[in-house]
Coordinates of C-alpha atoms in Angstrom, one line a residue:
X1 CA 109.1 104.8 192.8
X2 CA 106.2 106.5 194.6
X3 CA 103.1 105.2 196.3
X4 CA 99.7 106.5 195.3
X5 CA 99.8 108.7 198.4
X6 CA 103.0 110.3 197.2
X7 CA 105.4 108.5 199.6
X8 CA 108.4 106.4 198.7
X9 CA 108.1 102.6 198.3
X10 CA 111.6 102.0 199.8
X11 CA 112.0 101.0 203.4
X12 CA 112.8 103.8 205.8
X13 CA 116.4 102.5 206.3
X14 CA 117.1 102.5 202.6
X15 CA 115.4 105.9 202.0
X16 CA 117.6 107.6 204.7
X17 CA 120.8 106.7 202.8
X18 CA 119.8 108.4 199.6
X19 CA 121.0 111.8 198.5
X20 CA 117.5 112.9 197.6
X21 CA 116.2 112.2 201.1
X22 CA 119.0 114.3 202.7
X23 CA 118.4 117.2 200.2
X24 CA 114.7 117.2 201.0
X25 CA 115.3 116.9 204.8
X26 CA 117.8 119.8 204.8
X27 CA 115.4 122.0 202.8
X28 CA 112.4 121.8 205.1
X29 CA 113.2 124.9 207.1
X30 CA 115.1 126.8 204.4
X31 CA 113.8 129.5 202.2
X32 CA 116.7 129.0 199.8
X33 CA 116.2 125.3 199.0
X34 CA 113.1 125.6 196.8
X35 CA 112.1 122.6 194.7
X36 CA 113.7 124.3 191.7
X37 CA 117.0 124.8 193.5
X38 CA 117.0 121.2 194.7
X39 CA 116.4 119.9 191.2
X40 CA 119.1 122.1 189.8
X41 CA 121.6 120.9 192.5
X42 CA 120.7 117.3 192.0
X43 CA 121.0 117.4 188.2
X44 CA 124.4 119.2 188.6
X45 CA 125.6 116.4 190.9
X46 CA 124.4 113.7 188.5
X47 CA 126.1 115.4 185.6
X48 CA 129.3 115.7 187.5
X49 CA 129.1 112.2 188.8
X50 CA 128.6 110.9 185.3
X51 CA 131.2 113.0 183.6
X52 CA 134.2 113.3 186.0
X53 CA 135.1 109.6 186.3
X54 CA 135.3 109.2 182.6
X55 CA 137.4 112.3 182.2
X56 CA 139.8 111.1 184.9
X57 CA 140.0 107.7 183.3
X58 CA 140.8 109.3 179.9
X59 CA 143.6 111.3 181.5
X60 CA 144.9 108.1 183.3
X61 CA 145.1 106.3 179.9
X62 CA 146.9 109.2 178.4
X63 CA 149.4 109.2 181.3
X64 CA 149.8 105.5 180.9
X65 CA 150.6 105.9 177.2
X66 CA 153.3 108.5 178.2
X67 CA 154.7 106.2 180.9
X68 CA 154.8 102.7 179.5
X69 CA 157.1 101.6 182.3
X70 CA 154.1 101.4 184.6
X71 CA 152.1 99.2 182.3
X72 CA 153.7 95.9 183.3
X73 CA 153.7 96.8 187.0
X74 CA 150.0 97.6 186.9
X75 CA 149.1 94.5 184.9
X76 CA 150.9 92.3 187.4
X77 CA 149.2 94.0 190.3
X78 CA 145.8 93.5 188.8
X79 CA 146.6 89.8 187.9
X80 CA 147.6 89.2 191.6
X81 CA 144.5 90.7 193.1
X82 CA 141.7 88.3 194.0
X83 CA 138.8 90.6 193.6
X84 CA 138.5 93.6 191.3
X85 CA 136.3 96.1 192.9
X86 CA 136.6 99.7 194.0
X87 CA 137.8 98.8 197.5
X88 CA 140.5 96.5 196.2
X89 CA 142.0 99.4 194.2
X90 CA 142.7 101.4 197.3
X91 CA 143.6 98.5 199.5
X92 CA 145.2 95.7 197.4
X93 CA 146.6 97.7 194.4
X94 CA 148.8 100.5 195.7
X95 CA 150.5 101.0 192.4
X96 CA 147.3 101.5 190.5
X97 CA 145.8 103.6 193.3
X98 CA 148.9 105.9 193.3
X99 CA 149.0 106.1 189.5
X100 CA 145.3 107.1 189.3
X101 CA 145.7 109.7 192.1
X102 CA 148.8 111.2 190.5
X103 CA 147.1 111.3 187.1
X104 CA 144.2 113.2 188.7
X105 CA 146.6 115.6 190.4
X106 CA 148.5 116.3 187.2
X107 CA 145.4 116.7 185.2
X108 CA 142.9 118.6 187.4
X109 CA 139.4 119.5 186.3
X110 CA 139.4 123.2 185.4
X111 CA 138.1 124.8 188.5
X112 CA 139.5 128.2 188.1
X113 CA 137.1 131.1 188.8
X114 CA 137.0 134.5 187.3
X115 CA 135.9 137.3 189.6
X116 CA 134.7 140.6 188.1
X117 CA 133.8 142.2 191.5
X118 CA 136.2 143.1 194.3
X119 CA 136.8 140.2 196.6
X120 CA 138.8 139.6 199.9
X121 CA 140.7 136.4 200.3
X122 CA 142.8 135.1 203.3
X123 CA 145.1 137.6 205.0
X124 CA 142.9 140.5 203.7
X125 CA 144.3 140.3 200.2
X126 CA 142.3 142.3 197.7
X127 CA 143.1 141.3 194.1
X128 CA 141.8 143.8 191.6
X129 CA 139.0 142.7 189.3
X130 CA 139.0 140.9 186.9
X131 CA 141.0 138.2 188.9
X132 CA 141.3 134.6 188.0
X133 CA 141.8 132.3 191.0
X134 CA 142.4 128.5 191.3
X135 CA 142.5 126.5 194.5
X136 CA 145.8 124.9 195.3

């Protein structure tokens, strides 16, 4: 929320930990980070943040259906965990954590890029256009 003078209502300590604050601060001396570019970047981050966890969860469910031997192990691990929060998945549930990470590794989001112009990659390699590259 904003104040009538255009400032934020949140305390300075809370404001400094927000993504919007850092985007605005980093754009003050930049000709690239115009208000339109900041808004586009922020909307892109929001869409990715809203979309990717659900896609990864969907892939994890599909992997679990293909590997039912993990179902009982994960159920027991969840039942034996005192708190069910994000930190407990990484700290107290190593089987579930590993299963989710492996599911994401086996089902990556499609991040391949198609280059139509000549490019140079490491070791001065020059693949001819059009070239499709994917990070490994």
